[in-house]
Short mmCIF file of C-alpha atoms and ligand atoms in Angstrom, two decimals:
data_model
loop_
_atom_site.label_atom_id
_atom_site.label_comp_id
_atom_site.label_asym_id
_atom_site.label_seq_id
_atom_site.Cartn_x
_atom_site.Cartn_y
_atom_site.Cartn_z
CA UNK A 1 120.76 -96.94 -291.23
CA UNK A 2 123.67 -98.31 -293.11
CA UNK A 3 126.49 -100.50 -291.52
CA UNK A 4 128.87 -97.63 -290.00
CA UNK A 5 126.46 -96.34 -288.27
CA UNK A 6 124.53 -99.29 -286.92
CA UNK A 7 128.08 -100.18 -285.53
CA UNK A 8 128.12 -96.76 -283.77
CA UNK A 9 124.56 -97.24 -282.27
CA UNK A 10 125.88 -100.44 -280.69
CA UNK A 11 128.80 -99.12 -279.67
CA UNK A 12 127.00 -96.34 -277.99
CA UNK A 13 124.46 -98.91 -276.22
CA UNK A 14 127.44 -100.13 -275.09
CA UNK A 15 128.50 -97.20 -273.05
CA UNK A 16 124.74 -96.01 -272.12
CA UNK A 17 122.91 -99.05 -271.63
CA UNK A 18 119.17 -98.81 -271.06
CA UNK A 19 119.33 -95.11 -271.52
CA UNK A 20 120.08 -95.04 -274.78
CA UNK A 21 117.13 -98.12 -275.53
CA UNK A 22 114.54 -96.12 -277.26
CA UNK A 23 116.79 -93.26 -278.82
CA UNK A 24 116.04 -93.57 -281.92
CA UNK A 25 112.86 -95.03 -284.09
CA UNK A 26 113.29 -97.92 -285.47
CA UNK A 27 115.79 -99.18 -282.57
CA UNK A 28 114.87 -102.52 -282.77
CA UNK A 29 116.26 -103.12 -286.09
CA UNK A 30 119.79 -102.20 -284.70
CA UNK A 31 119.96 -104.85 -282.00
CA UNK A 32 122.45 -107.58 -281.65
CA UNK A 33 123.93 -109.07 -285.12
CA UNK A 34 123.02 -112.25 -283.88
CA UNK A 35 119.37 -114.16 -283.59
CA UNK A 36 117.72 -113.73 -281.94
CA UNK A 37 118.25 -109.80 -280.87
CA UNK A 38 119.62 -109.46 -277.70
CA UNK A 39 120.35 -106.18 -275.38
CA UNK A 40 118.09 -103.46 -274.31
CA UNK A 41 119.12 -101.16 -277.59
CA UNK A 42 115.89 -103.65 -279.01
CA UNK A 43 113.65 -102.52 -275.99
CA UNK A 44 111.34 -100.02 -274.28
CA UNK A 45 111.37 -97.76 -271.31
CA UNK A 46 108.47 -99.63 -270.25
CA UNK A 47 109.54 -103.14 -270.85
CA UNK A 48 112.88 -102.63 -269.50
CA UNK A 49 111.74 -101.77 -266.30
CA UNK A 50 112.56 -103.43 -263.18
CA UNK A 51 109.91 -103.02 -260.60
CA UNK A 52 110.77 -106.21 -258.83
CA UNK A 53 113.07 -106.46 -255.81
CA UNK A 54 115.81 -104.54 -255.22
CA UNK A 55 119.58 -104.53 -253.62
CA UNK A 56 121.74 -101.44 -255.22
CA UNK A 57 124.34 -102.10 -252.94
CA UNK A 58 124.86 -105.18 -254.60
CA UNK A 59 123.26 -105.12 -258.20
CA UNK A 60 125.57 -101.82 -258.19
CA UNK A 61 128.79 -103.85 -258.42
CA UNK A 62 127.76 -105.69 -261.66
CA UNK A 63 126.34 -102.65 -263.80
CA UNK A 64 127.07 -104.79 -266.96
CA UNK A 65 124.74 -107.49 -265.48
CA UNK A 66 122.19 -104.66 -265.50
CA UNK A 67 122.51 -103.25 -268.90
CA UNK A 68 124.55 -105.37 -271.06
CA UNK A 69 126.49 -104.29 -274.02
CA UNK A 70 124.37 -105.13 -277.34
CA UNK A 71 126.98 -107.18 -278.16
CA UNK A 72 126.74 -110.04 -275.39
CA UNK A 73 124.97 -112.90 -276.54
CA UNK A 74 124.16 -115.98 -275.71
CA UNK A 75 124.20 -117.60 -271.88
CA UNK A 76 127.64 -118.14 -270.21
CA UNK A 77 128.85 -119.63 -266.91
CA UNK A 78 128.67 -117.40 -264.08
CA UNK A 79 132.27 -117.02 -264.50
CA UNK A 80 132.43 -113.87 -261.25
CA UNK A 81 132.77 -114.59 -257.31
CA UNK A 82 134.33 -112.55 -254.93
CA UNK A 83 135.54 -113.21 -251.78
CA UNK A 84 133.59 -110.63 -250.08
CA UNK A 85 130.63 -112.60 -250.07
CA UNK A 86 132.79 -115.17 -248.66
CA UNK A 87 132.03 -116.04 -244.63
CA UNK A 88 135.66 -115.80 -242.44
CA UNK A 89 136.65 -118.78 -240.47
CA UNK A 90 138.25 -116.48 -237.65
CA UNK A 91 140.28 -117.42 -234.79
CA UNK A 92 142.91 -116.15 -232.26
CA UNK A 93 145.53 -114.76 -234.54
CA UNK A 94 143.52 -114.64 -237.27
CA UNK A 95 141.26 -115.97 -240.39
CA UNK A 96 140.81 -117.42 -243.45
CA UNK A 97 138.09 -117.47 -246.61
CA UNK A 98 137.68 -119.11 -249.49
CA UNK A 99 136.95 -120.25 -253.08
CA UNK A 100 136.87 -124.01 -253.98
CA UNK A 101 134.85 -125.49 -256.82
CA UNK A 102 132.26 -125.76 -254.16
CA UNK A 103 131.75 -122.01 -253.99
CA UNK A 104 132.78 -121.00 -257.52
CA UNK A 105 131.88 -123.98 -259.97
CA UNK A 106 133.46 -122.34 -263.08
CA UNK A 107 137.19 -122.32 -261.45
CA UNK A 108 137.80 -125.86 -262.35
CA UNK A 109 141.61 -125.78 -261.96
CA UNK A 110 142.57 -123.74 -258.60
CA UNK A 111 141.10 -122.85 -255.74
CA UNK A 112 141.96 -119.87 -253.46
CA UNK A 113 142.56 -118.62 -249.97
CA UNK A 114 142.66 -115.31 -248.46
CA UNK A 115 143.87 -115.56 -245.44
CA UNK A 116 145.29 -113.00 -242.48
CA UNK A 117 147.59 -113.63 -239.75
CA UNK A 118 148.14 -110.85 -236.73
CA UNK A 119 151.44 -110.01 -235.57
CA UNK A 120 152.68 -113.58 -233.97
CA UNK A 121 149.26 -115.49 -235.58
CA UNK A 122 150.37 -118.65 -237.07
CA UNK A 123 149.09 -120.91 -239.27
CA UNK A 124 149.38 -124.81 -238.16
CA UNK A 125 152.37 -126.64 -239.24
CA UNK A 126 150.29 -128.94 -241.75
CA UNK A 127 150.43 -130.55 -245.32
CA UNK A 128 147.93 -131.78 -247.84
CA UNK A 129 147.17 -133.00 -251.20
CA UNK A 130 147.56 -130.22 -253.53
CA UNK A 131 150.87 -128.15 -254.30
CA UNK A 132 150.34 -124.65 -252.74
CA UNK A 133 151.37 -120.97 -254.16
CA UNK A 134 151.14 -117.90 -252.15
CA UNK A 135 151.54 -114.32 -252.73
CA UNK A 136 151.93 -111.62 -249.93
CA UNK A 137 149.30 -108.52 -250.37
CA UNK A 138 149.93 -106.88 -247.35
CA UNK A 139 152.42 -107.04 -244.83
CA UNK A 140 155.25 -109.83 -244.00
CA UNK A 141 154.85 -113.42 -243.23
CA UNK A 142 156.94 -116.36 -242.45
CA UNK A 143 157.21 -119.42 -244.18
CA UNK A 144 158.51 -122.77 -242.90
CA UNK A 145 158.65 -125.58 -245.02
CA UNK A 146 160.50 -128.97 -244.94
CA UNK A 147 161.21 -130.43 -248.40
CA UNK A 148 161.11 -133.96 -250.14
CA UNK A 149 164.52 -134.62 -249.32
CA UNK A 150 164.31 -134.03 -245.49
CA UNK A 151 165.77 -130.18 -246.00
CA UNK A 152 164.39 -127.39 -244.51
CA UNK A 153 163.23 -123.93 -245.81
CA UNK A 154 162.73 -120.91 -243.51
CA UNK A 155 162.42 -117.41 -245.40
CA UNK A 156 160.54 -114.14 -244.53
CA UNK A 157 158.49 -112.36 -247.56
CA UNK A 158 156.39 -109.17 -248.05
CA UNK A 159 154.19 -107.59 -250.28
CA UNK A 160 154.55 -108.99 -253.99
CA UNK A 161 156.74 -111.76 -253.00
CA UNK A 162 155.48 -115.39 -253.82
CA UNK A 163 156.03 -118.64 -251.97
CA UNK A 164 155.52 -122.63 -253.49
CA UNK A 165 155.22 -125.67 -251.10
CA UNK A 166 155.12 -128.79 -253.14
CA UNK A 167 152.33 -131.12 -252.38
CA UNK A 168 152.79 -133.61 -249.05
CA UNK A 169 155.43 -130.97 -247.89
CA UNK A 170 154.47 -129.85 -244.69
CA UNK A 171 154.46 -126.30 -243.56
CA UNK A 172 153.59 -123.17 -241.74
CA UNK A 173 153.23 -120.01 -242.10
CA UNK A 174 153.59 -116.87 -239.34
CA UNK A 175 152.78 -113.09 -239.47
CA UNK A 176 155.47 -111.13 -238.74
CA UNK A 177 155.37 -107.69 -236.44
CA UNK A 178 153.96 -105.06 -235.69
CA UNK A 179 151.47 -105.04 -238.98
CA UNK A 180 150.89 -109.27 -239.37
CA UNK A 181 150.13 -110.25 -243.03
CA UNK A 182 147.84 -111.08 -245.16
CA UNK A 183 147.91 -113.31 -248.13
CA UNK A 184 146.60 -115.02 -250.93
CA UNK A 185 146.95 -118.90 -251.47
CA UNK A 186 146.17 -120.58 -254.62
CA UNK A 187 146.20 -124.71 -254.82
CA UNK A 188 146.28 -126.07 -258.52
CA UNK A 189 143.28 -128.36 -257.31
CA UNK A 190 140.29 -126.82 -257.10
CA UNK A 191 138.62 -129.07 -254.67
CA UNK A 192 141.44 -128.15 -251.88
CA UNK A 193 139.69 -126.80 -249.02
CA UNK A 194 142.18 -124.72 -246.49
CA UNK A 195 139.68 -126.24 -244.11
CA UNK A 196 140.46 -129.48 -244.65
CA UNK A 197 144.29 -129.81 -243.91
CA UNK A 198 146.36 -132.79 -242.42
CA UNK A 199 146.98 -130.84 -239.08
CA UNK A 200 150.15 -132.12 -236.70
CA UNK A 201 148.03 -131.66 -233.76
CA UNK A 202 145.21 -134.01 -235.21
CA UNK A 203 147.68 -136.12 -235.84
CA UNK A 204 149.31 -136.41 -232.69
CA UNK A 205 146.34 -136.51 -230.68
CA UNK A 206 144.51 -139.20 -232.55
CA UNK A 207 147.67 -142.08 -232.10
CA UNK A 208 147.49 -143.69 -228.69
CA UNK A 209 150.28 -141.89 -226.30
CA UNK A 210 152.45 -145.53 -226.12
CA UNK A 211 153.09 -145.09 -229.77
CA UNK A 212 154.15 -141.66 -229.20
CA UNK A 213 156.61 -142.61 -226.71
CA UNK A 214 157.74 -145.53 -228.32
CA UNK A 215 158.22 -143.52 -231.39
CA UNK A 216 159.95 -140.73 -230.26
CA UNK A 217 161.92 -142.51 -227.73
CA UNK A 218 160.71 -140.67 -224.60
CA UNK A 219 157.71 -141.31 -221.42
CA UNK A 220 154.21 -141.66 -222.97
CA UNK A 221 153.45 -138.67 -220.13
CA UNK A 222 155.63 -136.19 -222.33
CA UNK A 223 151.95 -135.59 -224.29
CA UNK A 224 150.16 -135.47 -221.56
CA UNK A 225 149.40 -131.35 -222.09
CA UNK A 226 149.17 -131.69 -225.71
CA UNK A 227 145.57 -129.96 -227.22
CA UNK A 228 142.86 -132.36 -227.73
CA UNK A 229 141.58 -130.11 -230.52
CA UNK A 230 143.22 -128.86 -233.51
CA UNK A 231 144.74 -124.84 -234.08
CA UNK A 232 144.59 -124.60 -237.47
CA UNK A 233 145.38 -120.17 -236.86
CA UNK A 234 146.50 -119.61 -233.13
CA UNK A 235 147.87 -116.62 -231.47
CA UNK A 236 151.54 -117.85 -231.13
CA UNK A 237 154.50 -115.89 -229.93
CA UNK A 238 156.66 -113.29 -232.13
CA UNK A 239 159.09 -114.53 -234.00
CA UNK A 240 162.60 -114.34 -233.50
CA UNK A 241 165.11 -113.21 -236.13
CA UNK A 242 164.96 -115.16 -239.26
CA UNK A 243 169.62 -116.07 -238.96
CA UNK A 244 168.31 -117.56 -235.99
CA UNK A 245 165.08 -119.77 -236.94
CA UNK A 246 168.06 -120.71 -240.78
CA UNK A 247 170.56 -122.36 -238.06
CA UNK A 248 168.39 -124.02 -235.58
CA UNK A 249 167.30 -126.09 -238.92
CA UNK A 250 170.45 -126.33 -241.10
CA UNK A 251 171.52 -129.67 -240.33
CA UNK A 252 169.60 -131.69 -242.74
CA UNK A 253 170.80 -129.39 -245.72
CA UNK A 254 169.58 -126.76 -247.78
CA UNK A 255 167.39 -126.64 -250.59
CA UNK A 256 168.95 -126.45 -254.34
CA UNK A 257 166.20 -123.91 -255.00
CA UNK A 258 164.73 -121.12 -253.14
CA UNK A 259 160.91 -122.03 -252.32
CA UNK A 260 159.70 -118.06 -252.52
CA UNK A 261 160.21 -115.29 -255.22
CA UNK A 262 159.82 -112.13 -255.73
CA UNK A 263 157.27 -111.13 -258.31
CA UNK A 264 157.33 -107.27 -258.18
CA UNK A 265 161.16 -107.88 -258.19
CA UNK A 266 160.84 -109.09 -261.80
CA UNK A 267 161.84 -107.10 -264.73
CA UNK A 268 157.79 -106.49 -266.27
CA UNK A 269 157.59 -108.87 -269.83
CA UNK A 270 155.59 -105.72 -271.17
CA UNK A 271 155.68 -101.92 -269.69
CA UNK A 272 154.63 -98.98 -271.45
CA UNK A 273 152.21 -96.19 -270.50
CA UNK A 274 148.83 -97.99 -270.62
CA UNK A 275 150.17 -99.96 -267.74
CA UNK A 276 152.67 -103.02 -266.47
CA UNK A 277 152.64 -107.00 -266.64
CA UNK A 278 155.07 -109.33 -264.37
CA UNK A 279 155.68 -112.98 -264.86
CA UNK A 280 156.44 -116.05 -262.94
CA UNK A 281 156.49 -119.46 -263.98
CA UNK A 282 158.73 -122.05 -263.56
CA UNK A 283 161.19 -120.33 -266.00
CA UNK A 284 161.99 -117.61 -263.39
CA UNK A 285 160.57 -119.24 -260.10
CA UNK A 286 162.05 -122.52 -260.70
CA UNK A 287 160.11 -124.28 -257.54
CA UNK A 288 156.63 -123.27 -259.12
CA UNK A 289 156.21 -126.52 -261.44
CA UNK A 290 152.44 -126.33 -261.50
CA UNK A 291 151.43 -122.69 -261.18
CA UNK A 292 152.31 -119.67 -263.84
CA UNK A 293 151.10 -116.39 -262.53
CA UNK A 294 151.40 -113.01 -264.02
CA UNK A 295 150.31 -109.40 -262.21
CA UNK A 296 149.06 -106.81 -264.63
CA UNK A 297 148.67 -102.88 -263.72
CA UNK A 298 146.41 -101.45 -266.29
CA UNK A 299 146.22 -97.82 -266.48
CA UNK A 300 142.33 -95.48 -265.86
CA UNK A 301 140.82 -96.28 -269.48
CA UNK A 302 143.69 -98.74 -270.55
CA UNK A 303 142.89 -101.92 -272.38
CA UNK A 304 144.50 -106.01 -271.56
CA UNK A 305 143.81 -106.17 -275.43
CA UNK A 306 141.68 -109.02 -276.82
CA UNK A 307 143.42 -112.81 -275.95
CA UNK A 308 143.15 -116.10 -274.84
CA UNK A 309 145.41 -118.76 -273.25
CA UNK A 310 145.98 -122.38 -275.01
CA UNK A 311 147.00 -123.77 -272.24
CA UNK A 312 144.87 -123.41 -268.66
CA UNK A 313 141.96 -121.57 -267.22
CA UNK A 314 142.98 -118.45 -266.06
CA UNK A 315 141.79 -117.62 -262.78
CA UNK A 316 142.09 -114.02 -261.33
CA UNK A 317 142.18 -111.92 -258.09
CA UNK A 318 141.17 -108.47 -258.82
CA UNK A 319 143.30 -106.53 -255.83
CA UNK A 320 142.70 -102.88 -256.95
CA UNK A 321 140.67 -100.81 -258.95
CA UNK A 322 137.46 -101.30 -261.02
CA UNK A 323 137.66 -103.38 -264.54
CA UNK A 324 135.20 -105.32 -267.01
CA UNK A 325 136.12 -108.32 -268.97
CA UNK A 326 133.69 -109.73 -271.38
CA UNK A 327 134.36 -113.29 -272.07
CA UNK A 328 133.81 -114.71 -275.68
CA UNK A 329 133.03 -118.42 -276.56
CA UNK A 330 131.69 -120.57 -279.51
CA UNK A 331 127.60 -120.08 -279.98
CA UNK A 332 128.45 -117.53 -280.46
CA UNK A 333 128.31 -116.77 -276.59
CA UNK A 334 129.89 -113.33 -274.79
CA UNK A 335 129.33 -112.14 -271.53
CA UNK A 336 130.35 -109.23 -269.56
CA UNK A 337 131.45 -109.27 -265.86
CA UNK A 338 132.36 -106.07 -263.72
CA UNK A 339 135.04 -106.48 -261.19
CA UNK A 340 135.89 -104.73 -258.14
CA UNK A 341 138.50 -105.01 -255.20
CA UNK A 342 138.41 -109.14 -253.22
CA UNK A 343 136.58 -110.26 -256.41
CA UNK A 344 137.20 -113.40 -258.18
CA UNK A 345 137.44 -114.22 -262.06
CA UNK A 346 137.60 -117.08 -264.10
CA UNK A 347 138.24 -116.66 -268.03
CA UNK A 348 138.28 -120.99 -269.11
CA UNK A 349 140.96 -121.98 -271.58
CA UNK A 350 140.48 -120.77 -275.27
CA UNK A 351 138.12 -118.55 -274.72
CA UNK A 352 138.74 -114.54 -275.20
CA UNK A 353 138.55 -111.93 -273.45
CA UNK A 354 139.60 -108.66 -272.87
CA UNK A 355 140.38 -106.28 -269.25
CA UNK A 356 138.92 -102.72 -269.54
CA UNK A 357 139.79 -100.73 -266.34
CA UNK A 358 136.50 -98.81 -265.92
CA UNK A 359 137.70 -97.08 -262.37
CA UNK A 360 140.07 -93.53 -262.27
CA UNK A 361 142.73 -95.89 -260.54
CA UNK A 362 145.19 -98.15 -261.42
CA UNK A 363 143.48 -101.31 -261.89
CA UNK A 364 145.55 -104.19 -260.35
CA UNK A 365 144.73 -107.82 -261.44
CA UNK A 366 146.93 -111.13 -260.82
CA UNK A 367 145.91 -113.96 -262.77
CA UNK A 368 146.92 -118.04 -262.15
CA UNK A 369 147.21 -120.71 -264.23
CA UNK A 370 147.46 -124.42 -263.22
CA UNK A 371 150.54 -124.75 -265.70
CA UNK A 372 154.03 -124.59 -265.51
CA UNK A 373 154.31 -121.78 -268.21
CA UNK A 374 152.53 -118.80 -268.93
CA UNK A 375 150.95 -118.83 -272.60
CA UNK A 376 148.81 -116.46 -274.30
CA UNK A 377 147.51 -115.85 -278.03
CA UNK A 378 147.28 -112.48 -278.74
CA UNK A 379 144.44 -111.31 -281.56
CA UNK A 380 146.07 -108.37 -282.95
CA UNK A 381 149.75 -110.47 -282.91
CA UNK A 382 147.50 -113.12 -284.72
CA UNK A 383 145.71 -110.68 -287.42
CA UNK A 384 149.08 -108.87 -288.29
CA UNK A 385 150.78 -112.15 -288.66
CA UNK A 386 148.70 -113.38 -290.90
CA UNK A 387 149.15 -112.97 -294.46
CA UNK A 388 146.89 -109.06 -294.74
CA UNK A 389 145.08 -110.03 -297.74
CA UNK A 390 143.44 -112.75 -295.87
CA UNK A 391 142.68 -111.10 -292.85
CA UNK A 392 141.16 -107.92 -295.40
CA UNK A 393 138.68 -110.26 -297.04
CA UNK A 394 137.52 -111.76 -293.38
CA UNK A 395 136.74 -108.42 -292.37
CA UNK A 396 136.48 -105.94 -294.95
CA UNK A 397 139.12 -104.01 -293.62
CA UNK A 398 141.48 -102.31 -296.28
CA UNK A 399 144.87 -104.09 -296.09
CA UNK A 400 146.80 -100.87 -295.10
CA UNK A 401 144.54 -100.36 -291.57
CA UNK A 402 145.17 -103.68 -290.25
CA UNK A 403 149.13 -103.00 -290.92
CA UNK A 404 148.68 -100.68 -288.63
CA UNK A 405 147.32 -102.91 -285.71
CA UNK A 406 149.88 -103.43 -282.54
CA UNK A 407 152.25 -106.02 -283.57
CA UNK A 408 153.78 -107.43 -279.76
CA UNK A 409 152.51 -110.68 -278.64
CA UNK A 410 151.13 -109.17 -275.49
CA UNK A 411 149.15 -106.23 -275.39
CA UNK A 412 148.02 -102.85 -273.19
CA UNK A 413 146.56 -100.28 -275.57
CA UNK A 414 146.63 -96.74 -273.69
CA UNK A 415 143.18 -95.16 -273.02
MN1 LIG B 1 149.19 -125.13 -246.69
MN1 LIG B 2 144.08 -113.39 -269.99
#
């Protein structure tokens, strides 16, 4: 078999997997380019069975864990988690999950929250270490925040609308009737545990009551009610218009810059009929210093074309639709991960990869960065901006084909 068509046998054991393992004779000469072989295109029916235990429910998300492509290679970090195997921390007015380094030790920059809060559930007024980023997936929530200077911050957001709260600031957040909210909260340290918060009631219940009264100038028996243990999510009461929460802070000032966003309200960086890409970083959401974030739509079939990002991990929260990435490192080393709806990605710094939307819906992906801008490298924007004869001689491509390679610096190729 010469070249072309070895090519087309692996790109065919790409799409058919095992089924396609002992098509033709000889099939073992057509494995991976790489030593050793690797892939079942080098195997048997017999030897590629799997007789052992079984969970289709599960090994059914992560088909290309199954039956790889012939062209992954090497091992790789498990670089997929989902939330869904996540266990809720649920209370009155609702609950929270989670993935720190703990749970996911290939998302070395961020860790993330998925939290819900019922109509009137709110989330303690607390602060910690890390700076905080949220975006709104369902419903609308309020945020409270008092800033560095002393100023306060009280705004109401919904779907697709973002929120920062630098570290130490303290905060809260509320669901808002009738539906509540739910949300997704990223911390640029990936040790932060939403579990592990500097609460107000711990705080207040763990100083002796004379220091209390001394402090705040009133009878030590003014705490005598207060909760001995922590709410971290409570059922609270509704909340009453936002004009009305704005004045009953606005003494100490307002903010110079607004501590939410809206993301969908951004004018997308790239649109075109394979699919949609929004942006912010702290070029457009001015308060997000630490965290660049961008939401991509990608159309049934549509490719995020081959990239990688100089400057951060990206981390990602696959919201919709069904995808694969494969993920491409010095060894060489590739690996390819299947995503799904509440799953949890990490592609490190450098490395490439690619988004494939595998599903017949849109496939809707929003990936973080711990940086303040968003960067990317782009491989056809690299190839075609390279001098061609070069580029021909690497891969024995005529000149005139890779003119015709996409040209933009960011990339959705149409199925
Ligand atoms: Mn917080
Ligand atoms: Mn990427």
């Amino acid at each position: 078999m010469d070249d072309l068509s070895r090519r087309a046998m692996l790109a065919l054991s790409a799409v058919g997997g095992a089924a396609l393992a002992s098509s033709g004779a000889g099939a073992a000469s057509f494995g991976n380019p790489d030593e050793p072989p690797q892939g079942a295109i080098n195997s048997t029916p017999a030897a590629l069975a799997d007789p052992g235990p079984q969970n289709p429910a599960l090994a059914g998300q992560l088909p290309s864990f199954q039956s790889p492509p012939a062209t992954d290679v090497g091992s790789m970090p498990m670089l997929w988690s989902s939330f869904n195997i996540m266990p809720k921390r649920i209370q009155a007015g609702g609950w929270g999950r989670q993935v720190t380094i703990a749970e996911f030790p290939a998302a070395k920059e961020v860790s993330g929250v998925d939290m819900r809060l019922g109509p009137g559930g709110i989330r303690e007024l607390h602060w910690h270490l890390a700076n905080e980023w949220g975006l709104v997936t369902s419903g609308r929530c309020r945020v409270t925040l008092l800033d560095q200077e002393g100023r306060a911050y009280v705004q109401d957001v919904g779907p697709g609308e973002l929120w920062f709260f630098p570290a130490g600031c303290p905060h809260a957040l509320q669901g808002l009737g009738p539906e509540g909210c739910e949300f997704l909260l990223v911390f640029d340290d990936a040790h932060q545990s939403e579990f592990s918060t500097l609460l107000l009631t711990d705080w207040i219940a763990h100083t002796p009551p004379e220091i209390l009264a001394q402090n705040f100038g009133v009878p030590a028996d003014t705490f005598k009610t207060i909760p001995l243990h922590d709410l971290w999510i409570f059922q609270g009461k509704e909340a009453g218009p936002l004009a009305q929460a704005q004045a009953a802070v606005a003494s100490g000032g307002t903010p110079p810059q607004p501590f939410t966003f809206s993301l969908v309200g951004t004018k997308p960086v790239k649109e075109n009929e394979a699919g949609t890409i929004h942006l912010a970083d702290s070029r457009n959401f001015k308060a997000s210093t630490t965290i660049a974030a961008a939401l991509e739509t990608i159309k049934p079939g549509a490719l995020r074309r081959l990239h990688w990002h100089p400057n951060a991990d990206e981390w990602q929260y696959w919201m919709k639709g069904r995808g694969r990435m494969t993920v491409f490192d010095a060894g060489p080393r590739a690996t390819t991960f299947d995503f799904g709806p509440g799953d949890v990605g990490v592609a490190p710094r450098n490395q490439g990869h690619y988004i494939l939307n595998t599903g017949d819906e849109d496939l809707v992906v929003l990936v973080i960065f711990k940086a303040p801008e968003y960067q990317e490298v782009d491989l056809s924007n690299w190839l075609t901006h390279t001098p061609p004869e070069l580029v021909a001689q690497h891969l024995n491509i005529d000149p005139a084909i890779i003119a015709r390679f996409p040209k933009d610096k960011v990339g959705i190729q149409p199925a």
